[in-house]
mmCIF file of C-alpha atoms in Angstrom:
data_model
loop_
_atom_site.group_PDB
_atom_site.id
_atom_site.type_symbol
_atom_site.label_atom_id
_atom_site.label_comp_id
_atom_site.label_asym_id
_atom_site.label_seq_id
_atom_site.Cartn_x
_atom_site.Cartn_y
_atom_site.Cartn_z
ATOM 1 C CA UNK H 29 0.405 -50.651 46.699
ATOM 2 C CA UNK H 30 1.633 -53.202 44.243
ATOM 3 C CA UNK H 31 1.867 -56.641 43.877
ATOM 4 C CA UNK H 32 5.613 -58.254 44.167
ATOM 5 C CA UNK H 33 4.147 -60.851 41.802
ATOM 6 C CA UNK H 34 2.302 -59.449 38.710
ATOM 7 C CA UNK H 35 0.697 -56.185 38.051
ATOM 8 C CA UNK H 36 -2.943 -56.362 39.371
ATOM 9 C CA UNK H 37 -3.175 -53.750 41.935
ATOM 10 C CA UNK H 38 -5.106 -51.733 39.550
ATOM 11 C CA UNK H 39 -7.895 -53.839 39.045
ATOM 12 C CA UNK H 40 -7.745 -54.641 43.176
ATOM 13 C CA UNK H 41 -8.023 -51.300 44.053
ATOM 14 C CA UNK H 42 -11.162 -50.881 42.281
ATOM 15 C CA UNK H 43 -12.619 -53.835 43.020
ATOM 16 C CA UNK H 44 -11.416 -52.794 46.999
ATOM 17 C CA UNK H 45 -13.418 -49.571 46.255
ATOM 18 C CA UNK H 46 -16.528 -51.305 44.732
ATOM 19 C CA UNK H 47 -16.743 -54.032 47.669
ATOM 20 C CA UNK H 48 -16.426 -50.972 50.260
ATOM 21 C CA UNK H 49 -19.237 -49.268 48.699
ATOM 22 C CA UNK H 50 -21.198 -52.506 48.496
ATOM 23 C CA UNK H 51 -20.476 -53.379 52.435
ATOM 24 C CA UNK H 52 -19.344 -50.841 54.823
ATOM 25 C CA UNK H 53 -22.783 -50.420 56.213
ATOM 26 C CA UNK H 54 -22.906 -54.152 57.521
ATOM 27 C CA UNK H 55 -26.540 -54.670 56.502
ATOM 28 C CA UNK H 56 -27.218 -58.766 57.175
ATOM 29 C CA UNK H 57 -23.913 -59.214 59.086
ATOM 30 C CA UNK H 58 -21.530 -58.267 61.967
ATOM 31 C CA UNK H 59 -17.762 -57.806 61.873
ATOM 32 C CA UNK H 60 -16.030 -59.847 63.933
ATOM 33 C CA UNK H 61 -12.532 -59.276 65.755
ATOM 34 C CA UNK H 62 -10.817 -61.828 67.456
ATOM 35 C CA UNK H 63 -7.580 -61.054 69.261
ATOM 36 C CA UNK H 64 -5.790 -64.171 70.187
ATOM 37 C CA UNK H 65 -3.337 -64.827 73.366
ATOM 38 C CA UNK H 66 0.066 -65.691 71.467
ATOM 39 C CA UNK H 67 2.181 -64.260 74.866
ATOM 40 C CA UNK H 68 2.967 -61.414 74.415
ATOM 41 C CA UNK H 69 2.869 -61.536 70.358
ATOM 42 C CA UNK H 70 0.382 -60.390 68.061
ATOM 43 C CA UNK H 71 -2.314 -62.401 66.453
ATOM 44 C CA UNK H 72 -5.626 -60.867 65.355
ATOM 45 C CA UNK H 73 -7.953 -61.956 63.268
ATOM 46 C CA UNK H 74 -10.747 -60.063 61.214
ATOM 47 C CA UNK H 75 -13.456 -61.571 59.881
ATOM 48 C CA UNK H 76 -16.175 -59.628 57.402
ATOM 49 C CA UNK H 77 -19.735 -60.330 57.028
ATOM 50 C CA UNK H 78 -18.928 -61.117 52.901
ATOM 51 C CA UNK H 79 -17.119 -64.002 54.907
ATOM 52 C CA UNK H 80 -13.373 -62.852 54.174
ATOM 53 C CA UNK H 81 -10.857 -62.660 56.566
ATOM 54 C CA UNK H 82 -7.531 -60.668 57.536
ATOM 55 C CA UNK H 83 -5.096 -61.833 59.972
ATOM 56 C CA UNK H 84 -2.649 -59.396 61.420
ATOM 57 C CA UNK H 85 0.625 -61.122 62.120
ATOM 58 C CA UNK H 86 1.180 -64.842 63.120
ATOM 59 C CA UNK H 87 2.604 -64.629 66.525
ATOM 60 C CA UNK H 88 5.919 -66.581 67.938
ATOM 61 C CA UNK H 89 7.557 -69.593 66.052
ATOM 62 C CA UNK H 90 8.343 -73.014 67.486
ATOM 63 C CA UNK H 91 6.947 -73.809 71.202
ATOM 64 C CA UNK H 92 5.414 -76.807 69.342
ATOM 65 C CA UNK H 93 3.462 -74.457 67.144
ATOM 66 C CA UNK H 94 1.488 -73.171 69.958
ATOM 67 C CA UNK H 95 0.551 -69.995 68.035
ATOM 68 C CA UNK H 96 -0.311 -71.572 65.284
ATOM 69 C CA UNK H 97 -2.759 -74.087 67.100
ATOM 70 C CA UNK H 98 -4.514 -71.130 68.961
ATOM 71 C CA UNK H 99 -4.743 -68.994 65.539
ATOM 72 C CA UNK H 100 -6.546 -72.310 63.837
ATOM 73 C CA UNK H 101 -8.960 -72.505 67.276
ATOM 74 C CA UNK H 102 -10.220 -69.130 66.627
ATOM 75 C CA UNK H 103 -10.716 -69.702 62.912
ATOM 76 C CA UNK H 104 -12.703 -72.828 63.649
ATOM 77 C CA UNK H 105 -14.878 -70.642 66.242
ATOM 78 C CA UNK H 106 -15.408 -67.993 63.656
ATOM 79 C CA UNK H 107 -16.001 -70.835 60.890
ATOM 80 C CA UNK H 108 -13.033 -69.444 58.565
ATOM 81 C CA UNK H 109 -11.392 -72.255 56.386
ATOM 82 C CA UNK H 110 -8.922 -69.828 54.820
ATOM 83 C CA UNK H 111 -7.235 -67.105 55.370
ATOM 84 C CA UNK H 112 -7.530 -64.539 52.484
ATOM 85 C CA UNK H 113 -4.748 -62.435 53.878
ATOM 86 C CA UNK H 114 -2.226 -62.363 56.572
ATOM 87 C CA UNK H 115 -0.822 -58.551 57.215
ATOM 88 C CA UNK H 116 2.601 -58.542 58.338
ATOM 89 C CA UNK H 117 3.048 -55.448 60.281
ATOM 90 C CA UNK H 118 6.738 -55.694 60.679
ATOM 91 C CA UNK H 119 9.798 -58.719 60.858
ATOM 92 C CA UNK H 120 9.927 -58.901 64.432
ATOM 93 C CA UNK H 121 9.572 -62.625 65.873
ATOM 94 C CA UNK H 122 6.741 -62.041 67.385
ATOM 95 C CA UNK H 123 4.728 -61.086 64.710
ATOM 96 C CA UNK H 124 6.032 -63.005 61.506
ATOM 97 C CA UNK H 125 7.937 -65.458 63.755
ATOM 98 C CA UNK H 126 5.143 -67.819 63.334
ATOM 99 C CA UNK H 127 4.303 -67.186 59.839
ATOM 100 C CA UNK H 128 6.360 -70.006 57.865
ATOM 101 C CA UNK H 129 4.399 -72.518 60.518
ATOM 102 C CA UNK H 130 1.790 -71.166 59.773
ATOM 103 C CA UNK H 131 1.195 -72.004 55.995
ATOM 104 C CA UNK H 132 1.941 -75.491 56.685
ATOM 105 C CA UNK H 133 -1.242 -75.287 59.097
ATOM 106 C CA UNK H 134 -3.943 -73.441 57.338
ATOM 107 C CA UNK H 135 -4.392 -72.135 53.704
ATOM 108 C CA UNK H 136 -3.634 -68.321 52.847
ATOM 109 C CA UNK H 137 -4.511 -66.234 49.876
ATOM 110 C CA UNK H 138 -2.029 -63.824 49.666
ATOM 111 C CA UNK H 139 0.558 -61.756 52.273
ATOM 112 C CA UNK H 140 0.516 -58.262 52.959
ATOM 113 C CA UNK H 141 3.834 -56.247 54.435
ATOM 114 C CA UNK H 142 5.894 -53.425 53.969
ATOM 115 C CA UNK H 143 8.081 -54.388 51.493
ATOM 116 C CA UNK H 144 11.682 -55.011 52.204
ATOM 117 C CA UNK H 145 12.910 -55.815 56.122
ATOM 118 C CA UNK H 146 14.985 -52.848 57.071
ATOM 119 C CA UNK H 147 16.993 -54.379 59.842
ATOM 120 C CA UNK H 148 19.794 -55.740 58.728
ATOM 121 C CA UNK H 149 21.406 -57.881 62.106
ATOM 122 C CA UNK H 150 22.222 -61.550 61.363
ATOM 123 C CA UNK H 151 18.487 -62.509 62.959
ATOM 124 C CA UNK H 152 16.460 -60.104 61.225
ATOM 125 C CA UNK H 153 18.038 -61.171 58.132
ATOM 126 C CA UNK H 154 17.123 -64.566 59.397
ATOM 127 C CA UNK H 155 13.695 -63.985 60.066
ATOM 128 C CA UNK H 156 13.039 -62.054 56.482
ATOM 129 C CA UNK H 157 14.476 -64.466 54.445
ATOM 130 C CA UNK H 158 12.242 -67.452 55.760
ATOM 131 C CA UNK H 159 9.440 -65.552 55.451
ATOM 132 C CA UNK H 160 10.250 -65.176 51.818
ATOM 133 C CA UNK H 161 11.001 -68.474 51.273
ATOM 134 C CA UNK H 162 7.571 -69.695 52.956
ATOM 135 C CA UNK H 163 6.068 -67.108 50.360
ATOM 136 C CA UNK H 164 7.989 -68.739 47.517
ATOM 137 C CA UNK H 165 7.082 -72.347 48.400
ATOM 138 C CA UNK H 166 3.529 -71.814 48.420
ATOM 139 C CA UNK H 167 3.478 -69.113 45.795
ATOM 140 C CA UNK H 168 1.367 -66.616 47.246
ATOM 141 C CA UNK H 169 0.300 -63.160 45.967
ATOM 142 C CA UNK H 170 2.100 -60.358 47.655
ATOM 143 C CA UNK H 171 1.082 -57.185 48.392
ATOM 144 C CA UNK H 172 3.428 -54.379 49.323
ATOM 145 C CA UNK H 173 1.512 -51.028 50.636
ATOM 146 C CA UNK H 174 2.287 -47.575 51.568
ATOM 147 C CA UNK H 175 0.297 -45.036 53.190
ATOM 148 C CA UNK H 176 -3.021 -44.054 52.067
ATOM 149 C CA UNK H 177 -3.816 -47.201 50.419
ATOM 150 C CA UNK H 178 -7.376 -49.489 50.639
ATOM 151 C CA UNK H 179 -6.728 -53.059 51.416
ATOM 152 C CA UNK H 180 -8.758 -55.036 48.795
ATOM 153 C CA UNK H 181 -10.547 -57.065 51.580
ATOM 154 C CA UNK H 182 -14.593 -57.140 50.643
ATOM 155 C CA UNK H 183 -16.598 -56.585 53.718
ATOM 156 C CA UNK H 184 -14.886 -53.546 55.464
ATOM 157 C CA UNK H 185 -12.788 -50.450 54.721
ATOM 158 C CA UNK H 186 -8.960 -51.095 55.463
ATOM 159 C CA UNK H 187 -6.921 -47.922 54.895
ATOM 160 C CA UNK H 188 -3.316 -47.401 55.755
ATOM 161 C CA UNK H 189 -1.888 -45.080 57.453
ATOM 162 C CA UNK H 190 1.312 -46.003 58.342
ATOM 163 C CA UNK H 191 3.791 -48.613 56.484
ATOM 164 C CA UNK H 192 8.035 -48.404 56.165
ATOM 165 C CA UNK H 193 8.576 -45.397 58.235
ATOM 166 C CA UNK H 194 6.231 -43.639 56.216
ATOM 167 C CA UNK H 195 2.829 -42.051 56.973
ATOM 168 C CA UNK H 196 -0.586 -40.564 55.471
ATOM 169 C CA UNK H 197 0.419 -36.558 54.681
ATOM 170 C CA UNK H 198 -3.173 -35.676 54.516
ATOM 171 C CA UNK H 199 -6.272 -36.496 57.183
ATOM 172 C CA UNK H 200 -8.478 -39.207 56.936
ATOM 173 C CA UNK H 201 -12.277 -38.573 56.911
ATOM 174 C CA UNK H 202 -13.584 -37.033 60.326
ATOM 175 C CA UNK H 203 -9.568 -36.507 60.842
ATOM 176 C CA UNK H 204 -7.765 -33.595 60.799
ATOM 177 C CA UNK H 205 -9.095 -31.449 63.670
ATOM 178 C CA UNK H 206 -6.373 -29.712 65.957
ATOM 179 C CA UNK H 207 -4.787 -31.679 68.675
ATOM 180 C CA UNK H 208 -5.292 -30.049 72.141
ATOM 181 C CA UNK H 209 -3.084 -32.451 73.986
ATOM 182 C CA UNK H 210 -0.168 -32.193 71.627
ATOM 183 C CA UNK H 211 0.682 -28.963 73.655
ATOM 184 C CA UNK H 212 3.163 -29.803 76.266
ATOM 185 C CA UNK H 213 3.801 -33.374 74.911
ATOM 186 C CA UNK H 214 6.543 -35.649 75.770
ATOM 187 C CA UNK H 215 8.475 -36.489 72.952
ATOM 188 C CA UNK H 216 10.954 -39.434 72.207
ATOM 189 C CA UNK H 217 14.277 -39.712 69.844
ATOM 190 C CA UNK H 218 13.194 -41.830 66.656
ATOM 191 C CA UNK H 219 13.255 -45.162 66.427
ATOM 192 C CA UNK H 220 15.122 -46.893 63.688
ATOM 193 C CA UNK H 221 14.151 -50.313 64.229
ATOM 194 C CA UNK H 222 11.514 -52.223 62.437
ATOM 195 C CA UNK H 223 8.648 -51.357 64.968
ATOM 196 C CA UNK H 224 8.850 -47.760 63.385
ATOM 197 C CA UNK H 225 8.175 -49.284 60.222
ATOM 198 C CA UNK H 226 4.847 -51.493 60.923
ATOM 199 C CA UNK H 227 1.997 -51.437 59.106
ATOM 200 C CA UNK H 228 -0.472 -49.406 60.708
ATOM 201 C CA UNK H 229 -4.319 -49.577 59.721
ATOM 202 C CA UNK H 230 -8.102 -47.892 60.249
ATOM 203 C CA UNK H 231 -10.579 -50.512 60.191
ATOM 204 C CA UNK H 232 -14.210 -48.564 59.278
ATOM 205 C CA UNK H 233 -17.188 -51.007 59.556
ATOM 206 C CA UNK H 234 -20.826 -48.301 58.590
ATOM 207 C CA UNK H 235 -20.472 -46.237 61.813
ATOM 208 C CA UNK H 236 -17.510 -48.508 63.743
ATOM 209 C CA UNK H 237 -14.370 -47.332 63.704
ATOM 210 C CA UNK H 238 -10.897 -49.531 64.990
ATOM 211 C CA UNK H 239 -7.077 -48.738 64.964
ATOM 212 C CA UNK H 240 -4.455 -50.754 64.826
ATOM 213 C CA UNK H 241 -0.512 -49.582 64.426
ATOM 214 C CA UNK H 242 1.042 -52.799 65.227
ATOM 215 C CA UNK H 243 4.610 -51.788 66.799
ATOM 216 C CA UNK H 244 4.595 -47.877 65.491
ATOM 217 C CA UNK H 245 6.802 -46.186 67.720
ATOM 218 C CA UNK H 246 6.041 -43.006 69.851
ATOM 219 C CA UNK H 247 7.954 -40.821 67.569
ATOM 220 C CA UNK H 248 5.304 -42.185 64.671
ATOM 221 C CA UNK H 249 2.653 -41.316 66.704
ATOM 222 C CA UNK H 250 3.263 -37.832 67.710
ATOM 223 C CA UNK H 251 3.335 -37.353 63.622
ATOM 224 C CA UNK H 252 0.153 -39.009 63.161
ATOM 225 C CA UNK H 253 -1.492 -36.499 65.906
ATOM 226 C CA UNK H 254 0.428 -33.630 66.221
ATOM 227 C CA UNK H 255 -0.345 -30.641 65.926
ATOM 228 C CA UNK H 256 -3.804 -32.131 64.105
ATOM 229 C CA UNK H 257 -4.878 -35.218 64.699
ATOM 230 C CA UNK H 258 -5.014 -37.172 61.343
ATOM 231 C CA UNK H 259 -6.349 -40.013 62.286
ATOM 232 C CA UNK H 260 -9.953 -38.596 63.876
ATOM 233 C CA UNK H 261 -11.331 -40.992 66.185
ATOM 234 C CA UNK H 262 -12.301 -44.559 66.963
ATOM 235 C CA UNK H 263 -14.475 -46.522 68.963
ATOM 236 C CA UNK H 264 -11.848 -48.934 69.569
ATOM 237 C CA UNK H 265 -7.665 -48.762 69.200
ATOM 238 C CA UNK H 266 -5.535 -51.882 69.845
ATOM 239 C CA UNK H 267 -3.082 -50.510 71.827
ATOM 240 C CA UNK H 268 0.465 -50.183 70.421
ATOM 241 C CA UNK H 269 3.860 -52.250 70.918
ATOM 242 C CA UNK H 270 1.121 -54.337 73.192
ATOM 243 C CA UNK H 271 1.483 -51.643 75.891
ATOM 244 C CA UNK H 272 5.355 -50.922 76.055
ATOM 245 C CA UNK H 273 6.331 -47.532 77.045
ATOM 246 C CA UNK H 274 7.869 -47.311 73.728
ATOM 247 C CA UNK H 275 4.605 -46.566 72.026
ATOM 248 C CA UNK H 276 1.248 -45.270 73.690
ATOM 249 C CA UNK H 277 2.072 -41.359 73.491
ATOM 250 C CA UNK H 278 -0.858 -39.737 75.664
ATOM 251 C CA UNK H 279 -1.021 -37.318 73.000
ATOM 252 C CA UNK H 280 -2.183 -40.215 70.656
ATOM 253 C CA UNK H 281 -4.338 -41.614 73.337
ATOM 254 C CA UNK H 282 -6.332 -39.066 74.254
ATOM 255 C CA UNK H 283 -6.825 -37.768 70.941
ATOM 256 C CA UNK H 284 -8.736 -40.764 69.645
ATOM 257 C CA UNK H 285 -11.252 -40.664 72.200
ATOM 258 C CA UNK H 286 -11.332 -44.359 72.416
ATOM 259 C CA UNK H 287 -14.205 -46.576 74.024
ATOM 260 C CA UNK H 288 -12.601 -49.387 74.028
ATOM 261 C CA UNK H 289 -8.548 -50.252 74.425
ATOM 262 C CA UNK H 290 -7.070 -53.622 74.093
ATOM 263 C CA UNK H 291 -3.715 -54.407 75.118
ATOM 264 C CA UNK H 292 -2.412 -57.476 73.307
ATOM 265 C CA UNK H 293 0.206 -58.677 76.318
ATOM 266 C CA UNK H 294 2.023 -61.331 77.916
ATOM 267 C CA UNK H 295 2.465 -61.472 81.255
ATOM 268 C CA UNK H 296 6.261 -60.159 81.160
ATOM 269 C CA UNK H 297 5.897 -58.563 77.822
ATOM 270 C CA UNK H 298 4.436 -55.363 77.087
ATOM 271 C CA UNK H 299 1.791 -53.973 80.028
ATOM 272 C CA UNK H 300 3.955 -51.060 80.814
ATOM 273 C CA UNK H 301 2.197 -49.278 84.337
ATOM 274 C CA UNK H 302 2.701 -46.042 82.682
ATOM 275 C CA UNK H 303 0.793 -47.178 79.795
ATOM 276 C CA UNK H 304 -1.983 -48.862 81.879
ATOM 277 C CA UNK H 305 -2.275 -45.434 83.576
ATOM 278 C CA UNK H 306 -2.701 -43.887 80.467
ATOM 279 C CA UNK H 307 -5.272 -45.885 78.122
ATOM 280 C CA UNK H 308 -7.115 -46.235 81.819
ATOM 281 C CA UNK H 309 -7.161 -42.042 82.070
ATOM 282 C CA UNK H 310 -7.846 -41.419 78.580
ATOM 283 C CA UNK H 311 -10.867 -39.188 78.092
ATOM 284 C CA UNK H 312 -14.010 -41.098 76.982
ATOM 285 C CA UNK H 313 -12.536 -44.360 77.668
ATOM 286 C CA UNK H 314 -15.124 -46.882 78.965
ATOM 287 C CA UNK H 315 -13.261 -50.189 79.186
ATOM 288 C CA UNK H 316 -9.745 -51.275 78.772
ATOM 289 C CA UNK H 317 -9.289 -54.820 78.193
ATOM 290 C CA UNK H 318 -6.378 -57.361 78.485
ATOM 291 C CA UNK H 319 -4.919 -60.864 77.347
ATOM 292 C CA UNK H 320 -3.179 -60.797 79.969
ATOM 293 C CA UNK H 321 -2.611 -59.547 83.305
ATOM 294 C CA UNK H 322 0.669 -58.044 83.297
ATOM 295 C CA UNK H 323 3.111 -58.329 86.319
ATOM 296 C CA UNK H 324 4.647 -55.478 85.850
ATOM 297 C CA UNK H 325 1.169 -53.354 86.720
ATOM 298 C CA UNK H 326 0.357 -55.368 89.337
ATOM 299 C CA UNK H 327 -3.017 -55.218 91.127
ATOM 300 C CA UNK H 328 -2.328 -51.106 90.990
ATOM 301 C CA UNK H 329 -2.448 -50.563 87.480
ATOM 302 C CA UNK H 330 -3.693 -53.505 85.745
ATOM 303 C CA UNK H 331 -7.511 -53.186 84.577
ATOM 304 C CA UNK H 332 -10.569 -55.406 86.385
ATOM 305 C CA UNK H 333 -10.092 -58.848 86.110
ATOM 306 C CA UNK H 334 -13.425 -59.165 84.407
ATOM 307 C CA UNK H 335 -11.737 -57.416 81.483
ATOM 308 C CA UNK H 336 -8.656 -59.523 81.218
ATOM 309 C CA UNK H 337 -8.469 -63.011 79.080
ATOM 310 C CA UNK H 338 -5.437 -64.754 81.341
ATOM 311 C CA UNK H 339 -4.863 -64.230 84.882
ATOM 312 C CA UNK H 340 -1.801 -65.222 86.749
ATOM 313 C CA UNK H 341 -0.943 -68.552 87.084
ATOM 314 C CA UNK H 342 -1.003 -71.526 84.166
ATOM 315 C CA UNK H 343 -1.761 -69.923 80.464
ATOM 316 C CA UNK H 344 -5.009 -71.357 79.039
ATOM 317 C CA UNK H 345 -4.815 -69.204 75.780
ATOM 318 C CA UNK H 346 -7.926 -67.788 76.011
ATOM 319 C CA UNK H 347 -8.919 -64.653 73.778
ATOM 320 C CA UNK H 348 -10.853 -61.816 73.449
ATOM 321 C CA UNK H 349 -13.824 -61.254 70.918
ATOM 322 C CA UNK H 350 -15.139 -58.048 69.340
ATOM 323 C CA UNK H 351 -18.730 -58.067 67.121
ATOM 324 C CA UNK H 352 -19.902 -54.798 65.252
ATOM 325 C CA UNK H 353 -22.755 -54.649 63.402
ATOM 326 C CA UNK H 354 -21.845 -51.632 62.208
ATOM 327 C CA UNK H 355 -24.502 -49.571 63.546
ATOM 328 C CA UNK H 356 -21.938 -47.685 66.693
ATOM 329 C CA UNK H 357 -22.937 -50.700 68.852
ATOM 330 C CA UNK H 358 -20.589 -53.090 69.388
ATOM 331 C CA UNK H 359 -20.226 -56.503 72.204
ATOM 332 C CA UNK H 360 -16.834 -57.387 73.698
ATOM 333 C CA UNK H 361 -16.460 -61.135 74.943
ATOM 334 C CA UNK H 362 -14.036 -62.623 77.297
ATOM 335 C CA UNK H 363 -13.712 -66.196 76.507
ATOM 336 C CA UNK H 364 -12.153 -67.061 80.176
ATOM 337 C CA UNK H 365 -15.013 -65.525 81.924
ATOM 338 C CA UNK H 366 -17.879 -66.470 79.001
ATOM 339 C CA UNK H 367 -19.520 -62.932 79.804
ATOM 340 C CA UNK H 368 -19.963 -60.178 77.168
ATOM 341 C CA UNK H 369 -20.211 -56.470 77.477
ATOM 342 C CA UNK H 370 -22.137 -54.443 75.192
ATOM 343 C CA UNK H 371 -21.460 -50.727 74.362
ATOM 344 C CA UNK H 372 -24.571 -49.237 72.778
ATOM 345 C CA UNK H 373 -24.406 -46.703 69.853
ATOM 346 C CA UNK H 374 -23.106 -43.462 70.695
ATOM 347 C CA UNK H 375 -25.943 -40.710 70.963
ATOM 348 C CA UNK H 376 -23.928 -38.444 69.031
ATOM 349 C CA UNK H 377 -21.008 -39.305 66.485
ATOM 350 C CA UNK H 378 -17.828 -39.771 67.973
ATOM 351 C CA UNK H 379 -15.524 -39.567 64.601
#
């Protein structure tokens, strides 16, 4: 990784490495994970017991700065201020649409991408050069990473495994075993859009493990998994491209041996059925929650409605929480419903 602006990723990385070491059991906090309804966009916010936070993309621009008002509710509900860094997974409008908005709402530390935007249409071009220029006005730190690196976030272990089209070459911990359900696999043409190119991350928290891969394509995944699986699994995967049929390779899916799924979705955006069929059959799957209830599933594919944030009808924004305190156990709460689930500790380790 490197910083666009001065030469300190040395001196991050170990101090990354030294606030992992110092952390990653959780002892005297929880990790929190809020993922916020921005329609069909992607919003989510981590928050560490050391009391530092990562955002994962800033949802849609304009609609009167919707996004930006529902990102700033869930900061005030976890009692963040600032945000020490917003991850840009890729420069798609619904993930750094809202991120020029954005500084103008709440303070940031420094921005973390891919480097350059890669697609080069009038609108991309657009989008990439006012998300530069918001950089520039407020003169934040940016940090450009590539596979394999530790985000220097204190609290939690960050490591990236996917960024630019490229990927880790060698397993992560507990990864690397070979992939039964590669055999047989569907596979897709590649993708050469910026989706491909998204910023993919393994969250570790002492024994809780989460993935997100923002927009990685299914081509992407099948490279992660196939024919070993080097990601290992998770107790919890944000499910990719929010739930297009573009992403979501079973081969992925069942690999990870997931507990938990959540589907970041609008109601006409993302929620594939063939992906709802999937992440619901997935082996060792327990609960697969929503922001949305997706019209495309319909009542045949789309999970409980106790597990989904938004039903049909008016949008009221409301999220989903996740709280780990790091021990295997973990709560999910639905802030529609007000009720939380809670997923003891696995008997034996899952990753």
């Amino acid at each position: 990784m490197r910083w666009q602006h001065g030469r300190l990723f040395v001196l991050l990385l170990w101090f990354g490495a030294f606030c992992w070491g110092q952390n990653h059991k959780g002892v005297g906090g929880k990790l929190k994970v809020y993922f916020t309804d921005v329609e069909g966009g992607q919003a989510t916010l981590f928050v560490t017991p050391a009391g530092q936070s990562l955002l994962v993309d800033t949802g849609w621009g304009g609609n009167d700065g919707r996004d930006q008002e529902r990102i700033a509710s869930v900061m005030k509900d976890a009692a963040v201020t600032k945000l020490d860094y917003v991850l840009i997974t890729h420069y798609h409008e619904d993930h750094v649409g809202g991120f020029p908005a954005l500084l103008e709402k709440v303070p940031v530390g420094a921005v973390i991408d891919h480097g350059p935007n890669r697609e080069l249409d009038p609108a991309g071009q657009q989008r990439y050069a006012a998300y530069e220029k918001a950089i520039e006005s407020k003169k934040l730190r940016r940090l450009q990473v590539k596979p394999g690196d530790i985000l220097p976030i204190v609290g939690m272990k960050a490591v990236v495994v996917s960024s630019d089209g490229n990927l880790i070459r060698r397993p992560l911990e507990k990864g690397g075993a070979a992939n039964p359900f590669c055999k047989g696999a569907e596979t897709k043409p590649a993708d050469t859009t910026e989706n491909a190119r998204s910023v993919g991350i393994e969250i570790t928290f002492g024994k809780f493990k989460l993935l997100d891969l923002g927009d990685l394509t299914w081509d992407k995944e099948m490279e992660l998994v196939c024919p070993v699986n080097k990601l290992g699994r998770v107790d919890a995967y944000v499910v990719s491209h929010h739930g297009w049929d573009h992403s979501s390779s079973p081969a992925m899916i069942d690999a990870l041996g997931a507990r938990v799924a959540v589907m970041e979705n609008g109601a006409r955006k993302g929620g594939s059925a063939s992906v709802l069929d999937t992440v619901a059959e997935a082996p060792g799957i327990e609960t697969m929650w929503q922001l949305h209830f997706s019209e495309e599933g319909g009542t045949a594919h789309n999970a409980e409605e106790q597990y989904i944030a938004n039903l049909e009808g008016p949008d009221e924004g409301h999220f989903l929480e996740l709280v780990s305190p790091g021990d295997g156990s973990f709560d999910v709460f639905n802030s529609r419903t007000g009720a939380t689930k809670h997923y003891a500790a696995a008997e034996s380790a899952a990753h």
